[in-house]
Amino acid sequence: MAIFLFNTLTRRKEEFVPREEGRVAMYVCGPTTYNYIHLGNARPLVFFDTVRRYFAYRNYAVTFIQNFTDVDDKIINRAREEGEDPLALAGRYVREYFHDARELGVRPADLHPLVSDHMAEIVDMVGRLVKKGHAYEVEGDVLFSVRSFEDYGKLSGRSVDELLSGARVGIDPKKRDPLDFALWKAAKPGEPAWDSPWGQGRPGWHIECSAMSLKYLGEGFDIHGGGSDLIFPHHENEVAQSEAATGKAFARYWMHNGFITVNQEKMSKSLGNFFLVRDLLGRFPGDVLRFFLLSTHYRSPLDFDLEVTESCSRGLVRLKNSMGLLYEALDDRAPAGGPGDSGGELDSFRREFETAMDDDFNTAAAISVLFDLAHAVNTFLHEHRGCRFGPGEQAFLHGAGELFHCMNEVLGIFPVDESGRIIVRQSCADSDSEHLLALLLDVREKARGRKDWATADHVRNGLKDIGITLEDTPDGVRWKRRSPD
RNA sequence: GGCGGCAUAGCCAAGUGGCUAAGGCAGAGGACUGCAAAUCCUCCAUUCCCCAGUUCGAAUCUGGGUGCCGCCUCCA
C-alpha cells in the first residue's frame, strides 16, 4: 500500500511518490534558539520524528534535515538582555534543545545545520536573486520583489492582491511593494554581522531554509514540514525565493501540523500561555507527553490540559502493564526465542496499524491498535493462567512482542533498554535499596504466610506512600514504581 | 474586511455514503484476591451542533444557521 499524505500545496491528500525511488528527503523547520522549547514547538518535533520513523519502517532510506535558527532578532534581543554573546546564547539553547528532544523520544536528525555556518550559501543565493532581477538592494538591505514571482501565494492559497487587502502590512518606504520581504538586512551597530556584496549584514529569516535545504537535499526534494503558522509568510517566501533562484520546483510535498492550544487558544510566546517542555517534564515523563502529542491527528488542534494528559498517562500504564505481563510470560514459560507468529490476529493488527499510518499518518488510529494488541495479549494470558505454552502459543507471544516493538519503533512512545525491550518499570536507585526492598518483601511474604494481614498491609501501604505498588500474584509478589524521572 | 479550519458519549478521540459509530480515560456491576493491585467478563452515544435538501441509504454529500478557532504581523 502506498502512503497518502495531505499536501498543503494542493490542499489534498495525495499518494506519496518520492523523487527518487526508495528514498525520502525531508526538511523540517526547527526552532529559533533563544529559549527552551515549549509544547507548541514540541508537536512538530515529535510528529515529524514519527513520520521519519514510519518511512524507515516502510524501508525508505530517509534523509532528514532540521535546522536551528541561531541568527535572529529575538536571539539578539535576548542576548542583549542577558549580556551574553548572541551566538553563544543560541548555542546554549541548541544544547538544551537536544536534552528536551531526547526526553520526548525524538531522535536527532541526520543533520542540524546552523544559519551561522551557512553564510556563504545564503549570500550566494541572495546574489543570484539580485542578478535575476527578483531582488533589489536599498541602503544595505536586500529585498525580494514579490511581484517578480508570478506564483507568489500558491502555497498559502492567496494572491498578492488578497494579501494586500488584509491591510495589516506596515508601510516601509524602502519596499517597492508592501509585501516584499528582506533577504539580507544591513547590520546595526553591536549586532552580529557578516560580509556581503551589500556590506556588513545578516540574513533575513526565510532565506536560511531555502539555502540550507537546497544545499543538502537539492531541488525538488520530497517533504518540507513545519507548524501551520509557518505557511505564511515563511514557507510562502521560501517557495518564492527558491523557485525564483533555481527556476525549478522547490519542495514537492508540504506538511503542516496544527497548533497546541490552551483553553482553545493558540499556545504562543506572544500570548504568554505557553508551557515549556522542561517544566512539563517535571510533572510528566517524556513518554506521556509524546503519547499525548500523538493521540490526536497532527493536523487537528490539540488542546493541552493537565487532566487529559493525566488520562494519557493512565492509558500508557495499561500498555506497559500488558507488556510487563507479556515479558514475564515469555521469560518464565516461553524462553526460547523461536520465530514469532505471523498469522491470524497479529497480522490483522499489523495491517490496521499500517493502514492508519498510510492514511496521512493517523497516529491516533495507530495508537488504538496498540491497545487492541495489549488487550489480545492480556486476554490470552488470562485464559492461559498457569498453563504450559505449546509451540503455537509461544509463537503467538513472541509474535505479539515483536509486533509491539515494531509499532513502538515507529511511534516511539516507550523508552527501550539495551536489549530492545520496553522499559516497563523502574529499577531501584542503588543496590542497597534493592536489598532492603527484597528484605521487606520477604518479611511481608512471611507475614502473609501466617495470615498476619496487619503487618502485610502495613508494608504494602508504607511502600505505596513512597511510590512503590505491590501486586500479589499466585507466583509471588510483583512490585512497580512509576514516577516522572 | 479577506481566506481557511473545526463541531462525534462526562472527558480525550478515530471514523468522510451502506454490516452492531474504533480506541483511551472516568463510571457501574461481576470474576479472581485475605483485602488490594493487576487482569478478565458485562454495561456505558437508536446517535454524530441545529434546520432543510440530495439519496434506496448520510455522522459522512449540498445549502442555510449557530458556536469556537486559526492565518492575513514574530510565532511550531
Coordinates of C-alpha atoms (C1' of nucleotides) in Angstrom, one line a residue:
Chain A
M1 CA 0.0 0.0 0.0
A2 CA 1.1 3.5 -0.8
I3 CA 1.4 6.3 1.8
F4 CA -1.0 9.1 1.4
L5 CA -0.4 12.5 2.9
F6 CA -2.1 15.8 2.9
N7 CA -0.2 18.3 0.8
T8 CA -0.7 21.9 1.8
L9 CA 0.4 22.9 -1.7
T10 CA -2.6 21.2 -3.3
R11 CA -4.8 21.1 -0.3
R12 CA -5.5 17.4 -0.9
K13 CA -4.5 14.1 0.3
E14 CA -2.1 12.7 -2.3
E15 CA -0.2 9.5 -2.8
F16 CA 3.4 9.9 -1.8
V17 CA 5.7 9.3 -4.7
P18 CA 9.3 10.0 -3.8
R19 CA 11.6 12.0 -6.1
E20 CA 14.0 9.0 -6.1
E21 CA 12.6 5.5 -5.6
G22 CA 13.1 4.2 -2.1
R23 CA 14.4 7.5 -0.8
V24 CA 12.8 10.3 1.1
A25 CA 14.5 13.7 1.6
M26 CA 12.7 15.8 4.2
Y27 CA 13.4 19.2 5.8
V28 CA 11.6 20.5 8.8
C29 CA 11.9 24.0 10.2
G30 CA 13.5 23.8 13.6
P31 CA 13.2 26.3 16.5
T32 CA 14.8 29.7 16.9
T33 CA 17.0 29.0 19.9
Y34 CA 16.6 31.9 22.3
N35 CA 14.8 29.9 25.0
Y36 CA 13.8 26.4 26.0
I37 CA 11.3 24.9 23.6
H38 CA 7.6 24.9 24.6
L39 CA 5.0 22.3 24.0
G40 CA 3.9 24.0 20.8
N41 CA 7.4 23.6 19.4
A42 CA 7.4 20.0 20.6
R43 CA 4.5 19.0 18.4
P44 CA 6.2 19.2 15.0
L45 CA 9.4 17.6 16.5
V46 CA 7.5 14.6 17.8
F47 CA 5.3 14.4 14.8
F48 CA 7.9 14.6 12.1
D49 CA 10.2 12.3 14.1
T50 CA 7.3 9.8 13.8
V51 CA 6.9 10.5 10.1
R52 CA 10.6 9.8 9.6
R53 CA 10.4 6.6 11.6
Y54 CA 7.4 5.4 9.6
F55 CA 9.2 6.0 6.3
A56 CA 12.1 4.0 7.8
Y57 CA 9.7 1.3 8.8
R58 CA 8.5 1.2 5.2
N59 CA 12.1 0.7 4.2
Y60 CA 12.7 4.1 2.8
A61 CA 16.2 5.5 3.1
V62 CA 15.4 8.8 4.9
T63 CA 17.5 11.9 4.8
F64 CA 16.1 14.2 7.5
I65 CA 17.3 17.7 8.0
Q66 CA 16.2 20.1 10.7
N67 CA 17.8 23.5 11.1
F68 CA 18.3 25.7 14.0
T69 CA 17.8 29.4 13.6
D70 CA 20.7 30.8 15.5
V71 CA 20.9 34.2 13.9
D72 CA 17.7 36.2 14.6
D73 CA 16.3 39.4 16.1
K74 CA 14.9 37.6 19.1
I75 CA 18.2 36.0 19.9
I76 CA 20.0 39.3 19.6
N77 CA 17.4 41.0 21.9
R78 CA 17.6 38.2 24.4
A79 CA 21.4 38.2 24.4
R80 CA 21.4 41.9 25.0
E81 CA 19.1 41.5 28.0
E82 CA 21.3 38.8 29.4
G83 CA 24.6 40.4 28.5
E84 CA 25.6 37.3 26.5
D85 CA 27.1 36.9 23.1
P86 CA 24.1 36.1 20.7
L87 CA 25.8 33.1 19.1
A88 CA 26.8 31.7 22.5
L89 CA 23.3 32.1 23.8
A90 CA 21.9 30.4 20.7
G91 CA 24.4 27.6 21.0
R92 CA 23.4 27.1 24.7
Y93 CA 19.8 26.6 23.8
V94 CA 20.7 24.3 20.9
R95 CA 22.2 22.0 23.6
E96 CA 19.2 22.4 25.8
Y97 CA 17.0 21.5 22.8
F98 CA 18.7 18.1 22.5
H99 CA 18.1 17.4 26.1
D100 CA 14.3 18.0 25.8
A101 CA 14.1 16.3 22.4
R102 CA 15.7 13.1 23.8
E103 CA 13.2 13.1 26.7
L104 CA 10.4 13.2 24.1
G105 CA 11.9 10.3 22.3
V106 CA 12.9 12.5 19.3
R107 CA 15.9 11.2 17.6
P108 CA 18.5 13.7 16.2
A109 CA 18.0 14.5 12.5
D110 CA 20.7 13.4 10.1
L111 CA 21.9 16.9 10.1
H112 CA 21.0 20.0 12.1
P113 CA 22.5 22.9 10.1
L114 CA 23.0 26.3 11.7
V115 CA 22.4 29.6 9.9
S116 CA 25.7 30.9 11.2
D117 CA 27.6 28.1 9.4
H118 CA 25.9 28.8 6.0
M119 CA 26.6 32.5 5.3
A120 CA 28.4 31.7 2.1
E121 CA 25.4 29.7 0.7
I122 CA 23.0 32.4 1.8
V123 CA 25.0 35.3 0.3
D124 CA 25.3 33.3 -2.9
M125 CA 21.6 32.7 -3.2
V126 CA 20.7 36.4 -2.5
G127 CA 23.2 37.4 -5.1
R128 CA 21.6 35.1 -7.7
L129 CA 18.2 36.6 -6.9
V130 CA 19.6 40.1 -7.4
K131 CA 21.2 39.1 -10.6
K132 CA 18.0 37.6 -11.9
G133 CA 16.0 40.7 -11.1
H134 CA 14.0 39.1 -8.3
A135 CA 15.6 41.2 -5.6
Y136 CA 16.9 44.7 -5.1
E137 CA 19.2 46.5 -2.8
V138 CA 18.3 49.5 -0.7
E139 CA 20.8 51.0 1.7
G140 CA 22.4 47.7 2.5
D141 CA 19.2 45.8 2.7
V142 CA 18.3 43.3 0.0
L143 CA 14.6 42.8 -0.6
F144 CA 12.8 40.2 -2.5
S145 CA 10.3 41.5 -5.1
V146 CA 7.1 39.7 -4.6
R147 CA 5.6 40.9 -7.9
S148 CA 8.6 39.4 -9.8
F149 CA 7.5 35.9 -8.9
E150 CA 4.4 35.0 -10.7
D151 CA 3.3 32.2 -8.5
Y152 CA 3.6 34.1 -5.3
G153 CA 0.8 32.9 -2.9
K154 CA 0.5 29.4 -4.3
L155 CA 1.3 27.7 -1.1
S156 CA -0.9 29.7 1.2
G157 CA -3.6 29.9 -1.5
R158 CA -3.8 33.6 -1.7
S159 CA -3.0 36.2 -4.3
V160 CA -0.8 39.1 -3.8
D161 CA -3.8 41.3 -4.0
E162 CA -5.7 39.3 -1.4
L163 CA -2.8 39.6 0.9
L164 CA -2.6 43.3 0.5
S165 CA -6.3 43.7 1.2
G166 CA -5.5 42.4 4.7
A167 CA -4.0 45.8 5.1
R168 CA -2.1 44.8 8.2
V169 CA 1.1 45.2 6.3
G170 CA 3.2 48.0 7.6
I171 CA 4.4 50.7 5.3
D172 CA 8.1 50.6 4.8
P173 CA 9.4 53.3 2.5
K174 CA 12.3 51.0 1.4
K175 CA 9.9 48.5 -0.1
R176 CA 8.7 48.8 -3.6
D177 CA 5.8 46.7 -2.7
P178 CA 4.5 46.3 0.9
L179 CA 4.7 42.5 0.7
D180 CA 8.4 42.5 -0.3
F181 CA 10.5 40.9 2.3
A182 CA 14.1 41.0 3.5
L183 CA 16.7 38.6 2.1
W184 CA 19.5 40.4 3.7
K185 CA 19.5 43.0 6.5
A186 CA 22.1 45.7 6.9
A187 CA 24.0 45.4 10.2
K188 CA 23.2 47.7 13.0
P189 CA 25.9 48.6 15.5
G190 CA 26.6 45.9 18.1
E191 CA 24.8 43.1 16.1
P192 CA 26.4 40.0 14.7
A193 CA 27.2 40.7 11.1
W194 CA 28.8 39.0 8.1
D195 CA 30.4 40.4 5.0
S196 CA 28.4 40.5 1.8
P197 CA 28.5 42.4 -1.5
W198 CA 25.9 44.8 0.1
G199 CA 28.0 45.5 3.1
Q200 CA 28.0 44.0 6.6
G201 CA 24.7 42.4 7.5
R202 CA 22.8 39.2 8.3
P203 CA 20.2 37.1 6.5
G204 CA 16.5 37.7 6.6
W205 CA 14.6 34.9 8.3
H206 CA 13.3 33.0 5.2
I207 CA 16.4 32.7 3.1
E208 CA 18.2 30.3 5.5
C209 CA 15.8 27.4 5.0
S210 CA 16.0 27.8 1.2
A211 CA 19.7 27.9 1.2
M212 CA 20.3 25.0 3.6
S213 CA 17.5 22.7 2.3
L214 CA 18.7 23.2 -1.3
K215 CA 22.3 22.6 -0.3
Y216 CA 21.7 19.3 1.5
L217 CA 18.6 18.0 -0.3
G218 CA 18.7 19.6 -3.7
E219 CA 15.9 20.9 -5.9
G220 CA 12.6 19.2 -5.8
F221 CA 13.2 17.4 -2.5
D222 CA 10.3 15.4 -1.1
I223 CA 8.9 16.8 2.1
H224 CA 9.1 20.2 3.8
G225 CA 7.3 20.5 7.1
G226 CA 6.6 22.7 10.0
G227 CA 3.8 24.3 12.0
S228 CA 0.9 25.7 10.1
D229 CA 1.8 29.2 11.3
L230 CA 4.8 29.0 9.0
I231 CA 2.7 28.6 5.9
F232 CA 2.5 32.3 5.5
P233 CA 4.8 34.1 5.2
H234 CA 7.8 31.8 6.0
H235 CA 7.1 28.9 3.7
E236 CA 5.5 31.0 1.0
N237 CA 8.6 33.1 0.9
E238 CA 10.8 30.1 0.8
V239 CA 9.0 28.8 -2.2
A240 CA 9.2 32.2 -4.0
Q241 CA 12.9 32.8 -3.4
S242 CA 13.9 29.2 -4.0
E243 CA 12.0 28.8 -7.3
A244 CA 12.9 32.3 -8.4
A245 CA 16.6 31.4 -7.8
T246 CA 16.7 28.0 -9.3
G247 CA 13.9 28.1 -11.8
K248 CA 12.9 24.6 -10.5
A249 CA 10.2 23.4 -8.2
F250 CA 11.3 23.6 -4.6
A251 CA 9.7 21.0 -2.2
R252 CA 7.2 18.6 -3.6
Y253 CA 5.0 17.9 -0.6
W254 CA 4.4 20.4 2.2
M255 CA 3.1 19.1 5.5
H256 CA 1.9 21.3 8.4
N257 CA 0.9 20.4 11.9
G258 CA -1.9 22.1 13.7
F259 CA -1.5 24.1 16.9
I260 CA -1.3 23.3 20.5
T261 CA -3.9 25.3 22.3
V262 CA -4.6 26.2 25.9
N263 CA -8.2 26.8 26.7
Q264 CA -8.8 26.6 23.0
E265 CA -6.4 29.4 22.2
K266 CA -3.2 29.0 20.4
M267 CA -0.2 28.5 22.6
S268 CA 2.2 31.1 21.7
K269 CA 5.0 33.1 23.1
S270 CA 3.3 36.4 22.4
L271 CA 0.2 35.3 24.3
G272 CA 2.3 34.1 27.2
N273 CA 0.2 30.9 27.6
F274 CA 3.0 28.5 26.8
F275 CA 4.3 25.6 28.8
L276 CA 8.0 24.8 28.5
V277 CA 8.8 21.2 27.8
R278 CA 11.4 21.5 30.5
D279 CA 8.8 22.4 33.1
L280 CA 6.3 19.8 31.9
L281 CA 9.0 17.1 32.3
G282 CA 9.0 17.8 36.0
R283 CA 5.4 16.7 36.0
F284 CA 5.0 14.1 33.4
P285 CA 7.6 11.7 31.9
G286 CA 8.6 12.4 28.3
D287 CA 6.7 9.3 27.1
V288 CA 3.5 10.6 28.5
L289 CA 4.0 13.9 26.6
R290 CA 4.9 12.1 23.4
F291 CA 1.8 9.9 23.7
F292 CA -0.3 13.0 24.4
L293 CA 1.1 14.7 21.3
L294 CA 0.4 11.7 19.1
S295 CA -3.0 10.9 20.5
T296 CA -4.6 13.4 18.1
H297 CA -4.2 13.6 14.3
Y298 CA -1.4 16.0 13.5
R299 CA -3.5 18.5 11.5
S300 CA -6.1 18.9 14.2
P301 CA -5.7 21.4 17.0
L302 CA -4.7 19.8 20.3
D303 CA -5.8 21.4 23.5
F304 CA -3.3 21.0 26.3
D305 CA -5.0 20.1 29.5
L306 CA -3.5 18.6 32.6
E307 CA -6.4 16.2 33.2
V308 CA -6.2 14.9 29.6
T309 CA -2.5 14.4 30.0
E310 CA -3.2 12.5 33.2
S311 CA -5.6 10.2 31.4
C312 CA -2.9 9.6 28.7
S313 CA -0.6 8.6 31.5
R314 CA -3.1 6.1 32.8
G315 CA -3.5 4.7 29.3
L316 CA 0.2 4.3 29.0
V317 CA 0.3 2.4 32.3
R318 CA -2.2 0.0 30.8
L319 CA 0.0 -0.7 27.8
K320 CA 3.1 -1.0 30.0
N321 CA 1.3 -3.4 32.3
S322 CA 0.4 -5.5 29.4
M323 CA 4.0 -5.6 28.1
G324 CA 5.2 -6.4 31.6
L325 CA 2.9 -9.4 31.7
L326 CA 4.0 -10.5 28.3
Y327 CA 7.7 -10.3 29.2
E328 CA 7.0 -12.3 32.4
A329 CA 5.2 -15.0 30.4
L330 CA 8.0 -15.0 27.8
D331 CA 10.8 -15.3 30.4
D332 CA 9.1 -17.9 32.6
R333 CA 7.2 -20.1 30.2
A334 CA 8.4 -19.4 26.6
P335 CA 12.1 -18.6 26.9
A336 CA 13.2 -19.9 23.6
G337 CA 13.3 -17.1 21.1
G338 CA 11.5 -19.1 18.4
P339 CA 10.0 -17.5 15.4
G340 CA 7.1 -15.2 16.1
D341 CA 3.7 -16.0 14.9
S342 CA 2.8 -14.4 11.6
G343 CA -0.7 -15.4 11.2
G344 CA -4.2 -14.5 12.1
E345 CA -4.9 -11.9 14.6
L346 CA -1.4 -10.4 14.8
D347 CA -1.3 -9.9 11.0
S348 CA -4.6 -8.1 11.1
F349 CA -3.2 -5.8 13.8
R350 CA -0.2 -5.0 11.7
R351 CA -2.4 -4.3 8.8
E352 CA -4.6 -2.0 10.8
F353 CA -1.5 -0.2 12.1
E354 CA -0.1 0.3 8.6
T355 CA -3.5 1.3 7.2
A356 CA -3.7 4.0 9.8
M357 CA -0.2 5.3 9.2
D358 CA -0.5 5.1 5.5
D359 CA -3.5 7.4 5.7
D360 CA -1.8 10.7 6.3
F361 CA 0.0 9.4 9.4
N362 CA -3.1 8.8 11.5
T363 CA -1.3 8.2 14.8
A364 CA -4.4 8.3 16.9
A365 CA -5.8 5.3 15.0
A366 CA -2.4 3.7 15.1
I367 CA -2.3 4.0 18.9
S368 CA -5.6 2.3 19.2
V369 CA -4.0 -0.8 17.6
L370 CA -1.6 -0.8 20.4
F371 CA -4.5 -1.0 22.8
D372 CA -6.1 -3.7 20.8
L373 CA -2.9 -5.8 20.8
A374 CA -2.5 -5.2 24.6
H375 CA -6.0 -6.4 25.1
A376 CA -5.4 -9.5 23.0
V377 CA -2.3 -10.3 24.9
N378 CA -4.0 -9.8 28.3
T379 CA -6.9 -12.0 27.3
F380 CA -4.6 -14.7 26.0
L381 CA -2.6 -14.7 29.2
H382 CA -5.7 -14.6 31.3
E383 CA -7.0 -17.7 29.5
H384 CA -3.7 -19.5 29.9
R385 CA -3.1 -18.8 33.5
G386 CA -0.8 -21.4 34.9
C387 CA -0.8 -23.4 31.7
R388 CA 2.3 -24.6 29.9
F389 CA 2.6 -23.0 26.5
G390 CA 2.7 -25.2 23.4
P391 CA 4.8 -24.1 20.4
G392 CA 1.8 -22.3 18.8
E393 CA 1.2 -20.3 21.9
Q394 CA 4.8 -19.5 22.3
A395 CA 4.9 -18.3 18.8
F396 CA 1.9 -16.1 19.4
L397 CA 3.5 -14.5 22.4
H398 CA 6.8 -13.9 20.6
G399 CA 5.0 -12.5 17.7
A400 CA 3.0 -10.2 19.9
G401 CA 6.1 -8.9 21.5
E402 CA 7.8 -8.3 18.1
L403 CA 4.8 -6.5 16.8
F404 CA 4.6 -4.3 19.8
H405 CA 8.2 -3.4 19.4
C406 CA 7.8 -2.7 15.7
M407 CA 4.9 -0.3 16.3
N408 CA 6.8 1.3 19.2
E409 CA 9.8 1.7 16.9
V410 CA 7.5 3.9 14.8
L411 CA 5.5 5.7 17.5
G412 CA 8.5 5.9 19.8
I413 CA 6.3 6.1 22.8
F414 CA 8.1 3.7 25.1
P415 CA 11.7 4.0 26.0
V416 CA 13.6 0.7 25.5
D417 CA 16.5 -0.8 27.3
E418 CA 19.8 -2.1 25.8
S419 CA 18.1 -5.4 24.8
G420 CA 15.4 -3.6 22.9
R421 CA 12.7 -4.3 25.5
I422 CA 10.3 -1.6 26.6
I423 CA 11.1 -0.3 30.0
V424 CA 8.2 -1.5 32.0
R425 CA 9.2 -0.4 35.4
Q426 CA 11.9 1.5 37.1
S427 CA 14.6 -0.3 38.9
C428 CA 15.9 0.6 42.4
A429 CA 18.2 3.6 42.7
D430 CA 21.0 1.6 44.1
S431 CA 21.9 -1.9 45.3
D432 CA 21.3 -1.1 48.9
S433 CA 17.7 -0.1 48.2
E434 CA 17.3 -3.2 46.1
H435 CA 18.4 -5.4 49.0
L436 CA 16.3 -3.5 51.5
L437 CA 13.2 -3.9 49.3
A438 CA 13.9 -7.6 48.8
L439 CA 14.1 -8.0 52.6
L440 CA 10.9 -6.1 53.2
L441 CA 9.1 -8.1 50.6
D442 CA 10.4 -11.3 52.2
V443 CA 9.2 -10.2 55.6
R444 CA 5.8 -9.3 54.2
E445 CA 5.6 -12.7 52.5
K446 CA 6.3 -14.5 55.7
A447 CA 3.7 -12.4 57.5
R448 CA 1.2 -13.3 54.8
G449 CA 2.2 -16.9 55.3
R450 CA 0.9 -16.8 58.9
K451 CA -2.1 -14.7 57.9
D452 CA -0.7 -11.6 59.6
W453 CA -2.6 -9.2 57.4
A454 CA -1.9 -6.2 59.5
T455 CA 1.8 -6.5 59.0
A456 CA 1.4 -7.3 55.3
D457 CA -0.8 -4.4 54.7
H458 CA 1.4 -2.1 56.7
V459 CA 4.3 -2.9 54.5
R460 CA 2.2 -2.5 51.4
N461 CA 0.8 0.8 52.4
G462 CA 4.1 2.1 53.5
L463 CA 5.7 1.2 50.2
K464 CA 2.8 2.8 48.4
D465 CA 3.5 6.0 50.1
I466 CA 7.0 6.1 48.6
G467 CA 5.6 5.2 45.2
I468 CA 6.0 1.5 45.1
T469 CA 3.0 -0.5 44.3
L470 CA 2.7 -4.2 45.2
E471 CA 0.7 -6.8 43.3
D472 CA 0.2 -10.2 44.8
T473 CA 0.1 -13.0 42.3
P474 CA -0.1 -16.8 42.6
D475 CA 3.6 -16.8 41.7
G476 CA 4.6 -14.3 44.3
V477 CA 4.7 -10.5 44.7
R478 CA 5.4 -8.1 41.9
W479 CA 6.5 -4.5 42.6
K480 CA 6.3 -1.5 40.4
R481 CA 7.5 2.0 40.7
R482 CA 6.5 4.7 38.3
S483 CA 7.0 8.4 38.7
P484 CA 8.4 11.2 36.5
D485 CA 12.2 10.9 36.1
Chain B
rG1 C1' -12.5 43.2 5.8
rG2 C1' -10.2 38.8 3.0
rC3 C1' -9.1 33.5 3.4
rG4 C1' -9.2 28.8 5.9
rG5 C1' -10.4 25.1 9.6
rC6 C1' -13.3 22.6 13.3
rA7 C1' -18.1 20.9 16.0
rU8 C1' -18.8 12.7 17.5
rA9 C1' -20.7 9.9 24.9
rG10 C1' -18.9 13.0 31.5
rC11 C1' -13.7 14.0 29.2
rC12 C1' -10.0 12.8 25.1
rA13 C1' -10.5 10.9 20.2
rA14 C1' -10.9 7.7 15.3
rG15 C1' -14.3 7.3 11.5
rU16 C1' -15.9 11.3 5.2
rG17 C1' -22.1 7.3 1.7
rG18 C1' -24.1 1.2 3.5
rC19 C1' -22.5 -4.7 8.3
rU20 C1' -23.5 -3.7 15.6
rA21 C1' -20.4 4.7 15.3
rA22 C1' -12.9 2.4 16.7
rG23 C1' -9.8 3.1 20.9
rG24 C1' -8.4 5.5 25.7
rC25 C1' -9.7 7.9 30.5
rA26 C1' -13.6 8.2 34.0
rG27 C1' -18.0 5.4 35.9
rA28 C1' -21.4 0.8 37.2
rG29 C1' -21.9 -4.4 38.1
rG30 C1' -19.4 -9.3 38.2
rA31 C1' -14.9 -12.9 38.3
rC32 C1' -10.2 -13.5 40.7
rU33 C1' -7.9 -11.9 45.7
rG34 C1' -7.4 -12.4 53.0
rC35 C1' -8.1 -7.3 51.4
rA36 C1' -5.9 -4.7 47.5
rA37 C1' -3.5 -4.1 42.8
rA38 C1' -3.2 -6.1 38.0
rU39 C1' -6.1 -8.8 34.6
rC40 C1' -10.7 -10.9 32.5
rC41 C1' -16.2 -10.6 31.5
rU42 C1' -20.7 -7.4 31.1
rC43 C1' -22.8 -2.5 30.8
rC44 C1' -22.0 2.8 29.5
rA45 C1' -23.7 7.7 22.0
rU46 C1' -31.1 4.3 18.4
rU47 C1' -27.0 8.6 17.5
rC48 C1' -22.7 12.2 15.5
rC49 C1' -24.2 21.3 16.9
rC50 C1' -29.3 22.9 14.6
rC51 C1' -32.6 23.2 10.2
rA52 C1' -33.7 22.0 5.2
rG53 C1' -32.2 19.1 0.9
rU54 C1' -29.8 15.1 -2.4
rU55 C1' -30.0 9.6 -1.9
rC56 C1' -33.0 3.2 -1.6
rG57 C1' -29.4 4.7 2.4
rA58 C1' -25.6 10.3 5.5
rA59 C1' -22.0 11.4 11.4
rU60 C1' -20.1 11.3 6.4
rC61 C1' -22.6 14.9 0.3
rU62 C1' -25.3 20.0 -0.8
rG63 C1' -27.5 24.7 1.1
rG64 C1' -28.6 27.8 5.3
rG65 C1' -27.9 28.8 10.5
rU66 C1' -25.3 28.8 15.3
rG67 C1' -20.8 28.3 18.1
rC68 C1' -15.5 28.0 18.5
rC69 C1' -10.6 28.6 16.4
rG70 C1' -6.6 29.9 13.1
rC71 C1' -3.9 32.7 9.1
rC72 C1' -3.5 37.6 6.7
rU73 C1' 2.4 40.7 11.8
rC74 C1' 7.1 37.5 15.2
rC75 C1' 5.4 32.5 16.1
rA76 C1' 5.9 25.3 15.7

